[in-house]
Coordinates of C-alpha atoms in Angstrom, one line a residue:
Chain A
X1 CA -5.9 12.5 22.4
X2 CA -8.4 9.7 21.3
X3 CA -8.5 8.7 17.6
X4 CA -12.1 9.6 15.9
X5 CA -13.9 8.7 13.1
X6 CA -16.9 10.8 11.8
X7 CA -19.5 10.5 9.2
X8 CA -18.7 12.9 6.6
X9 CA -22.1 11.8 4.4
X10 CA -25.0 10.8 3.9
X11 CA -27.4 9.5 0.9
X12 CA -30.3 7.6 -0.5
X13 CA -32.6 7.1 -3.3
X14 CA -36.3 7.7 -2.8
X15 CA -38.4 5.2 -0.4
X16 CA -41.0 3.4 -2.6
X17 CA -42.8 0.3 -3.6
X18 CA -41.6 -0.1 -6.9
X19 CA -38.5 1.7 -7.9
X20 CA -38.1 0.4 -11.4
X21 CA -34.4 -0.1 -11.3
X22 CA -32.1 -2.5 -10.3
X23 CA -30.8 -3.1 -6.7
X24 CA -27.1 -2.1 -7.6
X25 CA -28.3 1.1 -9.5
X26 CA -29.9 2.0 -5.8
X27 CA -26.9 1.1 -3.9
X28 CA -25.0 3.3 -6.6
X29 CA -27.3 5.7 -7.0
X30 CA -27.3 5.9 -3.0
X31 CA -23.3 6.0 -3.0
X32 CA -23.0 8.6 -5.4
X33 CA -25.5 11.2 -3.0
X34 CA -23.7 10.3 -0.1
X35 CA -19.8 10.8 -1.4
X36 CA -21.4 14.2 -3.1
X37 CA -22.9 15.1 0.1
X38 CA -19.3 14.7 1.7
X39 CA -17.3 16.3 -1.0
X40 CA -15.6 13.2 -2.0
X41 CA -14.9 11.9 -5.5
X42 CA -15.9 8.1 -5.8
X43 CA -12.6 7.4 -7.2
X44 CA -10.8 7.7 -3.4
X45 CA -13.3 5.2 -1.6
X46 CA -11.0 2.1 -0.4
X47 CA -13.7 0.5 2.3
X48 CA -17.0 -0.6 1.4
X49 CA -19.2 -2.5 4.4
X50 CA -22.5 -3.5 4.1
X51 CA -24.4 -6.6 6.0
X52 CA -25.8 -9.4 4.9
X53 CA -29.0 -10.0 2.8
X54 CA -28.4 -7.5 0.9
X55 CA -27.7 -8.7 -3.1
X56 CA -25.5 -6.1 -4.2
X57 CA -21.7 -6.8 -4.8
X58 CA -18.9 -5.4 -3.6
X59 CA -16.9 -5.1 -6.6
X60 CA -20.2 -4.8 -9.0
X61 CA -20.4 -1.2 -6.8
X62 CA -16.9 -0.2 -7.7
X63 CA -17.5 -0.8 -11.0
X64 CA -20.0 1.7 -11.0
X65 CA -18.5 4.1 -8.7
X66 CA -14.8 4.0 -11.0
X67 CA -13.3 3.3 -7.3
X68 CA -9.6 3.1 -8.4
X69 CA -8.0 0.7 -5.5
X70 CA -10.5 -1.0 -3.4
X71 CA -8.3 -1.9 0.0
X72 CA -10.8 -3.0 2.6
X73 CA -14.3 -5.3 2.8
X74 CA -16.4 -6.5 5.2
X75 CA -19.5 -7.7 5.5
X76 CA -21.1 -8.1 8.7
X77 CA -23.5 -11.1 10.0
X78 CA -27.0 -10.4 11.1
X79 CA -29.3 -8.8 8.5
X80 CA -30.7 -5.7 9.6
X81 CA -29.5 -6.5 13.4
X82 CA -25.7 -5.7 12.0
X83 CA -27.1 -2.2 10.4
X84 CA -25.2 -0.1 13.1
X85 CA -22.6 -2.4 13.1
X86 CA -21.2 -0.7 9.7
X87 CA -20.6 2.2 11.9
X88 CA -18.7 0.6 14.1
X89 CA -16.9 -1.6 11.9
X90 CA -16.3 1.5 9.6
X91 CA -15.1 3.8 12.7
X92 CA -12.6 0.3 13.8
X93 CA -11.1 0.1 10.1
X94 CA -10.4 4.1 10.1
X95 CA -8.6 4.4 13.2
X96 CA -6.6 1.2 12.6
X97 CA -5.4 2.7 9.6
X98 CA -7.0 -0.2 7.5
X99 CA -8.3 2.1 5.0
X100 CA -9.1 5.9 4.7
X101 CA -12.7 6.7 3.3
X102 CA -15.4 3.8 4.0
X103 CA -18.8 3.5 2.0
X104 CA -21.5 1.4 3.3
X105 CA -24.4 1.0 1.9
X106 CA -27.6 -0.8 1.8
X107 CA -30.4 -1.5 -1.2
X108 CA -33.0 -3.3 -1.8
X109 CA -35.8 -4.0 -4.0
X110 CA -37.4 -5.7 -1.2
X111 CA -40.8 -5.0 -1.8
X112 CA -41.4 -5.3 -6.0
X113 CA -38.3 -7.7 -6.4
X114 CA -39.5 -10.2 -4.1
X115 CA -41.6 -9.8 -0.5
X116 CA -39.3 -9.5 2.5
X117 CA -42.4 -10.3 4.5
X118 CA -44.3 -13.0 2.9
X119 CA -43.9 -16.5 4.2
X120 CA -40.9 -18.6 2.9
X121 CA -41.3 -22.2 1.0
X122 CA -39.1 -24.1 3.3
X123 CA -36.4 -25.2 1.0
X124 CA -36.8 -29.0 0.4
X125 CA -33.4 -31.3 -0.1
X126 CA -29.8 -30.6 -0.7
X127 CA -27.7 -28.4 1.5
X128 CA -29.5 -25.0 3.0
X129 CA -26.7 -22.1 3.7
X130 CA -28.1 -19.7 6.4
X131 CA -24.7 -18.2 7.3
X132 CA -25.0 -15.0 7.8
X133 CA -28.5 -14.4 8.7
X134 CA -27.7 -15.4 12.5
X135 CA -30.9 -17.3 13.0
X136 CA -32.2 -20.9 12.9
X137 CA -35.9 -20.0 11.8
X138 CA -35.4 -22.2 8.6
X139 CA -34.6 -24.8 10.5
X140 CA -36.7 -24.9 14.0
X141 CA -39.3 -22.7 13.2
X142 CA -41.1 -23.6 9.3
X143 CA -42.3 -26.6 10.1
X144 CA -44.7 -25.3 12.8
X145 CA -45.7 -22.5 10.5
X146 CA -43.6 -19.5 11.9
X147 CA -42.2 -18.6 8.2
X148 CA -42.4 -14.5 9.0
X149 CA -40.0 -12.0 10.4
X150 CA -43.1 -11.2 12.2
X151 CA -43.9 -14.5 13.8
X152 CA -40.1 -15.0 14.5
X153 CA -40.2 -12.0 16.5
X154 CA -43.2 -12.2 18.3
X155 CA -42.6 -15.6 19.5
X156 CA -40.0 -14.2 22.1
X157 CA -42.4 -11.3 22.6
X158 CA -45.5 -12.5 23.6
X159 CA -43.4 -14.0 26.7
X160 CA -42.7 -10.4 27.6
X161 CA -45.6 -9.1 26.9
X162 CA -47.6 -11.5 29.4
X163 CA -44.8 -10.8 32.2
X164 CA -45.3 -7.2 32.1
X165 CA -48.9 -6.9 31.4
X166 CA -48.6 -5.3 28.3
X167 CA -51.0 -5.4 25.7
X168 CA -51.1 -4.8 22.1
X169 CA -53.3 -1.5 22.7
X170 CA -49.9 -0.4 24.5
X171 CA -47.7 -1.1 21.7
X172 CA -50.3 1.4 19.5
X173 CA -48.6 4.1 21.3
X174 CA -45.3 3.3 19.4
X175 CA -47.4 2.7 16.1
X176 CA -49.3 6.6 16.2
X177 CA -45.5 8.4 17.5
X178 CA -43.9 7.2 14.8
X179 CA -46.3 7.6 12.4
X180 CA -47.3 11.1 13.5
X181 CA -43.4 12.0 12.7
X182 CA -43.5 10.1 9.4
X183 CA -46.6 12.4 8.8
X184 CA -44.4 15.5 8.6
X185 CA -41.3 14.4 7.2
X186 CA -41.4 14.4 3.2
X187 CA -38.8 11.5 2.6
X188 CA -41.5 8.9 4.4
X189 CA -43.6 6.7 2.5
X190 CA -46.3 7.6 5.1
X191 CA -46.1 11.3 4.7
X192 CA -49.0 13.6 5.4
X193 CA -50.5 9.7 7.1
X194 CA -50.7 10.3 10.4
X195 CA -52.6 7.3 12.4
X196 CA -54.7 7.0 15.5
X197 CA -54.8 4.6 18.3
X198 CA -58.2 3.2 16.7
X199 CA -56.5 3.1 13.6
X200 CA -54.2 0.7 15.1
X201 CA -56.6 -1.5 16.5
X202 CA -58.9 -1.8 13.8
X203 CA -56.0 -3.0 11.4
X204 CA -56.0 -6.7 10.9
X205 CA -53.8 -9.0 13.2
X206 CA -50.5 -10.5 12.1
X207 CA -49.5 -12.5 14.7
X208 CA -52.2 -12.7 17.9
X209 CA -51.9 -11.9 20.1
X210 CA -48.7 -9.9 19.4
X211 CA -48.8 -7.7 16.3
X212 CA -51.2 -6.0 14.2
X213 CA -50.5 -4.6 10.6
X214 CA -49.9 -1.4 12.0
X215 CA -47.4 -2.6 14.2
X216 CA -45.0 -3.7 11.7
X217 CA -42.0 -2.0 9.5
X218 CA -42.8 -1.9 5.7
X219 CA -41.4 -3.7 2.7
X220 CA -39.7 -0.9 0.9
X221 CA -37.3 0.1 -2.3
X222 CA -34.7 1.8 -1.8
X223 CA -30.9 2.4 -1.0
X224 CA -29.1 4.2 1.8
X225 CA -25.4 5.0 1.5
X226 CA -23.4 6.6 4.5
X227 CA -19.6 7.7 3.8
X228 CA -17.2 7.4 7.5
X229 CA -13.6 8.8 7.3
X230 CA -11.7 10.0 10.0
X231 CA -12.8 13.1 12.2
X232 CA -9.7 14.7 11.1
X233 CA -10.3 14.4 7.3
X234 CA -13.6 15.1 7.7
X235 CA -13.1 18.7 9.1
X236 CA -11.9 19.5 6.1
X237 CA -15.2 18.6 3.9
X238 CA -17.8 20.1 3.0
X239 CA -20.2 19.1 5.8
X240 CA -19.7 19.5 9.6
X241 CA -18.6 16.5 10.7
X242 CA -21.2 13.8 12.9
X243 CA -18.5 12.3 15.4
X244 CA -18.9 8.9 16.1
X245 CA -18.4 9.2 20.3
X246 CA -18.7 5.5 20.6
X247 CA -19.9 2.2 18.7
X248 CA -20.1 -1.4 19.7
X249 CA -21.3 -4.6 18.8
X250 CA -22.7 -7.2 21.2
X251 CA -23.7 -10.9 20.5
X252 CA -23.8 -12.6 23.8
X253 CA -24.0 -16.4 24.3
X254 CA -27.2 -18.4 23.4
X255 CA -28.3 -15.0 21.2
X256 CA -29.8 -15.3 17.9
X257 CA -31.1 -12.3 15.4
X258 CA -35.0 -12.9 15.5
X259 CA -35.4 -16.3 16.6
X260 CA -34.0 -15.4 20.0
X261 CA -35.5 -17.7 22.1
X262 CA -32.6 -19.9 23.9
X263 CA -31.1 -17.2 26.1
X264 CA -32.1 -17.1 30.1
X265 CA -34.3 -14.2 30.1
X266 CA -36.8 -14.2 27.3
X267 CA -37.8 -10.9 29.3
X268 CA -34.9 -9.0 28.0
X269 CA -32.5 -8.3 24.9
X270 CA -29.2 -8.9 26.1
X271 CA -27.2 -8.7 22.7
X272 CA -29.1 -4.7 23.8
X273 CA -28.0 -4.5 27.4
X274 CA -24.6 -5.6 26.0
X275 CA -24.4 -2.7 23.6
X276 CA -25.7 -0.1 25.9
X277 CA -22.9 -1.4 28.7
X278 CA -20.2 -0.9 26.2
X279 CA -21.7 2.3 25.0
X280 CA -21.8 4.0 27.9
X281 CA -18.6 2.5 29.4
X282 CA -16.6 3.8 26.2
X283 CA -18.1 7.4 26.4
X284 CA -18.4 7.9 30.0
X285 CA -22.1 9.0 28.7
X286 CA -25.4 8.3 30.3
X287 CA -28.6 7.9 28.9
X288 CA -29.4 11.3 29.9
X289 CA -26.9 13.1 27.9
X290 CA -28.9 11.8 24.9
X291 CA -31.4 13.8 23.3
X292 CA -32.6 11.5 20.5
X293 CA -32.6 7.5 20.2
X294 CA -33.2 6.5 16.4
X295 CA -34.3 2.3 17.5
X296 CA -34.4 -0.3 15.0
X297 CA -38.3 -0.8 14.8
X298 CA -39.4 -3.4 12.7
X299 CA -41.8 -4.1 15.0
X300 CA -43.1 -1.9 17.8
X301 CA -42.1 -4.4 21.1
X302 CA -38.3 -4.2 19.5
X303 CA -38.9 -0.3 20.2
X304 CA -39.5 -1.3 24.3
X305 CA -37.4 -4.0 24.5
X306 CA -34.7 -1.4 23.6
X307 CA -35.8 2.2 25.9
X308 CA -35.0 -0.7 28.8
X309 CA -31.8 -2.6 28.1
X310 CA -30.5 1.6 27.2
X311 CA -31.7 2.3 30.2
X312 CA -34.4 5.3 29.5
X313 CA -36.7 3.4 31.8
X314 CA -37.0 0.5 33.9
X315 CA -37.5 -3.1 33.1
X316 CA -41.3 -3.5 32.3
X317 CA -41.9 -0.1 32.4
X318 CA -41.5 1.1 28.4
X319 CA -45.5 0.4 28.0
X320 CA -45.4 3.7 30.3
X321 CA -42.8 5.6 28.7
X322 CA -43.7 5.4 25.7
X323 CA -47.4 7.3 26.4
X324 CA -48.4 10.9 26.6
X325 CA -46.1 12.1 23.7
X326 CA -43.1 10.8 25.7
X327 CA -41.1 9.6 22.1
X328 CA -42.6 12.1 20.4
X329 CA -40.7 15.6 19.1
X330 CA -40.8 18.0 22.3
X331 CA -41.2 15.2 24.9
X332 CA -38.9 13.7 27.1
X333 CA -37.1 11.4 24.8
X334 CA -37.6 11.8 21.0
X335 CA -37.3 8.3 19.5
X336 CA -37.7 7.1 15.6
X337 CA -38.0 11.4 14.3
X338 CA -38.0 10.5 10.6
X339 CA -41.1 8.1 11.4
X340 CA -38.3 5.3 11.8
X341 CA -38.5 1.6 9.7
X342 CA -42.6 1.6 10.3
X343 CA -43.4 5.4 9.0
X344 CA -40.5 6.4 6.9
X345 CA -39.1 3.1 5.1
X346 CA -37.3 -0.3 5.8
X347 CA -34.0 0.6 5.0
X348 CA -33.3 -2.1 7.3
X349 CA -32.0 0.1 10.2
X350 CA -29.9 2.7 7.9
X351 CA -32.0 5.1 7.5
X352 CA -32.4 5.1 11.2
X353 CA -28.7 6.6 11.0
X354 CA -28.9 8.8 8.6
X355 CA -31.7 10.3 10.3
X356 CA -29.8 10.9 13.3
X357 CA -27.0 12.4 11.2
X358 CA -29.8 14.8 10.2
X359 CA -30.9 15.6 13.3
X360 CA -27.1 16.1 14.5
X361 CA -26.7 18.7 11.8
X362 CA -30.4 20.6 12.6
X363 CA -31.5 19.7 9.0
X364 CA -34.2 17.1 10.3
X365 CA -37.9 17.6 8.7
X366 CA -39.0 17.1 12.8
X367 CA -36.2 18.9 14.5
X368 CA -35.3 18.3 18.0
X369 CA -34.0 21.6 19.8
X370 CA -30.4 21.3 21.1
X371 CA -28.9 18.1 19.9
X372 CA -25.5 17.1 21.4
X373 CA -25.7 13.3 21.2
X374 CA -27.9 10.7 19.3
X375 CA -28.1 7.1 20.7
X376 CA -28.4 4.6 17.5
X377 CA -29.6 1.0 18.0
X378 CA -30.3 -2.0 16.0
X379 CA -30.0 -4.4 18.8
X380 CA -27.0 -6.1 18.2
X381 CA -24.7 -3.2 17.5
X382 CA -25.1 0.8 18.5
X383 CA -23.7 3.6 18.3
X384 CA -23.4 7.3 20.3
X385 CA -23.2 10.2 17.8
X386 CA -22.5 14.1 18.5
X387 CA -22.1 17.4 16.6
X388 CA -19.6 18.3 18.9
Chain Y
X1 CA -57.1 -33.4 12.9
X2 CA -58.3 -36.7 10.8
X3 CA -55.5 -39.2 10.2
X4 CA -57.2 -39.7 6.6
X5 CA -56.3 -36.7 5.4
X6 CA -53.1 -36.0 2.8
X7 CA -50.8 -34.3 5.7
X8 CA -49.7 -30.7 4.2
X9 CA -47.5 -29.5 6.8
X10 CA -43.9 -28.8 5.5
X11 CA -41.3 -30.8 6.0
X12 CA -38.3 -29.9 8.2
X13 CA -35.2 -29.2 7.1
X14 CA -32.7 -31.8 7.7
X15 CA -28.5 -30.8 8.6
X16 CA -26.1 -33.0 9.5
X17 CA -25.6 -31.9 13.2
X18 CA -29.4 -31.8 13.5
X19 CA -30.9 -35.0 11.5
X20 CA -30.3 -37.2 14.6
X21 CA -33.5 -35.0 16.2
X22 CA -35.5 -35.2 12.7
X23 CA -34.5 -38.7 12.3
X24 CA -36.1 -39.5 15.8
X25 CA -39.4 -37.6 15.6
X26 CA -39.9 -39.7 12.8
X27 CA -40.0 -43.0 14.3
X28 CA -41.2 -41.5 17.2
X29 CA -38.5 -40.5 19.7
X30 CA -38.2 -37.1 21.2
X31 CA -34.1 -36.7 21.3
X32 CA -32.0 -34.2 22.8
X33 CA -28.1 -33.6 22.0
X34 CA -25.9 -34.3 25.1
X35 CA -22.3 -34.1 25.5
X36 CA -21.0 -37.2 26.5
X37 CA -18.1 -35.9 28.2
X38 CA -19.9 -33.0 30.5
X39 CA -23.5 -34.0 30.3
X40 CA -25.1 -30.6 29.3
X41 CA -28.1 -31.4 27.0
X42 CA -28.0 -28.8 24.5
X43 CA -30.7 -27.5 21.9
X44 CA -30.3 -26.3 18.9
X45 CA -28.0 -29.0 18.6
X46 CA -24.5 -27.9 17.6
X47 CA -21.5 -30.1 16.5
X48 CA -19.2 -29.0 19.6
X49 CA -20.0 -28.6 23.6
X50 CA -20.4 -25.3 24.1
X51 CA -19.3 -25.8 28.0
X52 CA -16.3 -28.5 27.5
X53 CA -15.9 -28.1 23.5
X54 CA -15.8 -31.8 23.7
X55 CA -16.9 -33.0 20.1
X56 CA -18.4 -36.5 21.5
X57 CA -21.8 -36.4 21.6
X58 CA -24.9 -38.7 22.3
X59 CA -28.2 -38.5 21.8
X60 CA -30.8 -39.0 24.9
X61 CA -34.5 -40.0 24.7
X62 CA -36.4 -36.0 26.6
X63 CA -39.1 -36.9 28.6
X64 CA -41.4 -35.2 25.9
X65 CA -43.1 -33.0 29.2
X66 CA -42.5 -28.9 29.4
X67 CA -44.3 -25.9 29.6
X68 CA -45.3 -23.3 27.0
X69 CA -43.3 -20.6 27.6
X70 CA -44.6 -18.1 25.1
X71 CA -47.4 -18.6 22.2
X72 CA -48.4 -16.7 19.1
X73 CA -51.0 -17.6 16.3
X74 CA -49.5 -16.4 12.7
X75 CA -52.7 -14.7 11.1
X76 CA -51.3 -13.3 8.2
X77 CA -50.1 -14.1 6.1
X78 CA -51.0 -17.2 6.2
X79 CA -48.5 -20.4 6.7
X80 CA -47.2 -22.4 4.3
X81 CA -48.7 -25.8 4.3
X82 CA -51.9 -25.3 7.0
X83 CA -55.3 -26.1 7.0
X84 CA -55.8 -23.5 9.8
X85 CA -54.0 -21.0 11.6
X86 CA -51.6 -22.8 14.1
X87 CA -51.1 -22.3 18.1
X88 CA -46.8 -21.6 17.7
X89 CA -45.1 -22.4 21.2
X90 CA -42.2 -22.1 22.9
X91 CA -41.9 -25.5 25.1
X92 CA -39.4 -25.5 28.1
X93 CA -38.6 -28.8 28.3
X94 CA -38.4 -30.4 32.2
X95 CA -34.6 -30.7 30.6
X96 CA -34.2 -27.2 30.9
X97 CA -34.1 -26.7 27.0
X98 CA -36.3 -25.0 24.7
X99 CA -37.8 -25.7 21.6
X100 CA -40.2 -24.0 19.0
X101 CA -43.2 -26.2 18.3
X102 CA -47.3 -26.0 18.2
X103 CA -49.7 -26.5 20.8
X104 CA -52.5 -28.5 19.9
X105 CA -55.9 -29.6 21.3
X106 CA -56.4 -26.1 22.3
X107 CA -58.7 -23.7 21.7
X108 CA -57.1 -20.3 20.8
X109 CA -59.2 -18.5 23.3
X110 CA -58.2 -21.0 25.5
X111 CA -54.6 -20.7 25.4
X112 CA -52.3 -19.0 28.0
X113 CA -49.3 -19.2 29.4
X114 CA -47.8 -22.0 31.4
X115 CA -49.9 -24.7 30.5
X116 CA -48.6 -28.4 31.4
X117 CA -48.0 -30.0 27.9
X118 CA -46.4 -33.6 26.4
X119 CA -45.6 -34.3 22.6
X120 CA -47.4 -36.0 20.5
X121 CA -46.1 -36.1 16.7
X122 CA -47.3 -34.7 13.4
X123 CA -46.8 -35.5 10.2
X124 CA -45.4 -33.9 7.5
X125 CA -46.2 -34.4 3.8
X126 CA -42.7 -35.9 2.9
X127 CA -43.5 -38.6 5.2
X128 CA -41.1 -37.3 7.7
X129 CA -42.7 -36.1 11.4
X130 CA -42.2 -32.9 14.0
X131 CA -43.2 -32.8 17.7
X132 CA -45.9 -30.8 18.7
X133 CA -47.4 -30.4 22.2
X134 CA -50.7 -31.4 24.3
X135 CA -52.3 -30.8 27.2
X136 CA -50.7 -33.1 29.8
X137 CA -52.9 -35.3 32.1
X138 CA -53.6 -33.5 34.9
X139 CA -53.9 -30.2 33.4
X140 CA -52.1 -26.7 34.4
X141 CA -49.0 -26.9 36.5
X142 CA -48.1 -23.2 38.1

């Protein structure tokens, strides 16, 4: 019988613009919810894994949480792209044996601390360390004024977008799903704010002819804290456990987070494609046997790029898929329930998994009927999750 | 753009395996990384061949012609060190390589995809220069 991991809990601080505290007290303000929510004393963690950009330590985190013997750290490349890669990384440490009970987290101040979103100064002189965000914008993009995640991203985009026809009235659809689910769902910084398709085109652009305001994530506060230990332990916590079917990472040649503009086919994601092949090939799932996809959204074309390379539709055809209530709760494929990184918060993809864990145990604020499986993307890593 | 005026634009951001390019827009050469062992021109340049992992590498003069490939105008917020809102392009090089640029000499209603361009060069207010792209002579290619 196959070895399992399973997330045993879940946790986060509230989603604001200003949480008044530091960016360790969320992380272990996040970690304490989470190892409660399991039934775990913060004493018996010995893996913590988080990804890069976040400012948080390590051992400044165990120091809060009076973790007795630390055993196992990692810290994954790719900013928010590596998000699901915790999972994965988590569930590979577990059944190797490496350590026992994993905590990853993610918090940020990333909205009243400094502006995630706001142009960068390029750095002038001396030595400039981007390892670890897994992108050359500093260097090939600043000095022809493409200083934004935005304008990173919709570099590459536009491409697609001109293939397939698809406009930025198309990507609204994304934009009013998401938001209409954020609407309902009390742990969203958009709750009770649904949006309309003129709503989306009457907010200002961002990048032309790519993005407007209302197609972007948010800057958000906050911390998110997820506890993985094996399936086996886990049965005997206080929650049900959320199996972790099958995760995988995928970083294919010529691939960069964001800046991804030196691979063959600007018309696809392939670090995606290469995720949902070894998804799929690991489970013996299909797309159909999935009855929720939580997508890392910080922009809505990353939401189409993604329904294709998982296969939900066909190449070039998301801008259909996506209409007539298709993502929404009740229709065909549920995508982003919580109101995802643009309605709830930008957790920076985690609290696109914790949602699914909510989902998974039918304690979602916009619950789908019947959940088995729950397909969870960030791009560059994924992961299948069931209740059974 | 008037050649009086104080040039704002930021400078780029010079590493040792890519100050040759820098270096070269400067003076006024478009350069390109090649391997002198297998050939491949490769961009972003990278200290080792990702084909042959030969660490010998040259530097060859690009014919500075390409398409645009994919084009956005950053809105807002607005960029660091511009006057105006710039065209930002994806050139594919006639070497087969692409690089991140702006398109100038262009209206924005006039831009599209696929448009014949050559560099001309910029620059920045550190007295250093980047490439940026014009309509070539002749117009559209499809």
């Amino acid at each position: 019988m196959s070895k399992f991991a399973a997330i045993a809990g879940i946790g986060q601080t509230e989603f604001s613009k200003a949480s008044g505290r530091s960016e360790l007290q969320l992380a272990a303000e996040a970690s304490k919810a989470a190892l409660d929510d399991a039934g775990i004393d913060p004493a018996d963690v010995d893996g913590m894994i988080t990804f890069t950009i976040d400012n948080s330590d390590e051992i400044g985190l165990t120091r809060c949480l009076g973790v007795k013997d630390l055993g196992y750290t990692a810290r994954i490349p790719g900013g928010g792209a590596a998000s699901v890669a915790t999972i994965h990384q988590a569930a590979a440490a577990i059944n190797s044996g490496a350590c026992e009970v994993v905590l990853v987290w993610r918090a940020m101040n990333e909205r009243s601390q400094y502006r995630f979103g706001q142009p960068m100064a390029p750095p002038s002189g001396g030595v400039v360390n981007i390892a670890g965000n897994g992108t050359g914008s500093l260097l090939w993009c600043m000095p022809f004024g493409a200083q934004t995640p935005a304008s990173w991203g919709a570099l590459a985009t536009q491409h697609y977008m001109n293939t397939y026809g698809v406009t930025n009235g198309d990507l609204g659809y994304v934009s009013v799903a998401q938001r209409k689910h954020a609407a309902t769902n009390p742990l969203a910084w958009f709750y009770g704010k649904p949006i309309t398709l003129e709503d989306h085109q009457a907010s200002k652009w961002i990048i032309e002819p790519v993005l407007r305001l209302l197609d972007c994530c948010q800057e958000s506060d906050g911390g998110v804290a997820i506890v993985v230990t094996s399936l086996e332990r886990a049965k005997d916590l206080k929650r049900k456990p959320i199996r972790i079917v099958s995760s995988a990472q995928s970083i294919p040649a010529e691939v960069e987070v964001i800046s991804n503009y030196y691979h063959a086919d600007l018309n696809v994601m392939p670090e995606a494609q290469g995720v949902a092949k070894r998804l799929y090939q690991r489970s013996g799932l299909t797309p159909k046997d999935m009855q929720l996809a939580m997508i890392y959204d910080a922009f809505t074309p990353q939401v189409l790029y993604q329904l294709e390379a998982f296969g939900f539709c066909d190449q070039g055809e998301a801008k259909d898929f996506i209409k007539g209530g298709n993502i929404e709760v009740g229709g065909g494929l549920p995508v982003n329930t919580n109101g995802g990184l643009i309605g709830e918060a930008y957790i920076h993809g985690m609290n696109n998994i914790t949602e699914a864990v909510r989902q998974l145990r039918g304690t979602a604020s916009n619950q789908v009927a019947k959940m088995t499986n729950a397909l969870v993307s960030c791009g560059m890593a994924g992961a299948i999750l069931s209740n059974s | 753009m008037s050649n009086e005026t104080t040039p704002i634009r930021p400078d780029p951001v010079f590493t040792p395996d890519a100050a040759f390019f820098w270096e070269g827009v400067t003076r006024g050469e478009l350069l390109g990384q090649r391997c002198s062992d297998c050939m491949k021109i490769t961009h972003p340049p990278r200290p080792m061949c990702p084909v042959c992992h030969s660490i010998k590498r040259e530097t060859v003069k690009l014919s500075g012609r390409g398409i645009v490939t994919s084009w956005v105008i950053p809105r807002h917020p607005a960029p660091i060190g511009f006057a105006e809102a710039p065209i930002v392009a994806l050139i594919e090089l006639e070497e087969g390589i692409r690089m991140v640029s702006n398109v100038i000499d262009v209206a924005p209603d006039a831009m599209k995809n696929g448009i014949a361009v050559e560099v001309r060069y910029a620059p920045t207010k550190g007295g250093k220069a980047v490439p940026v792209f014009a309509p070539a002579k002749g117009g559209a290619r499809e």
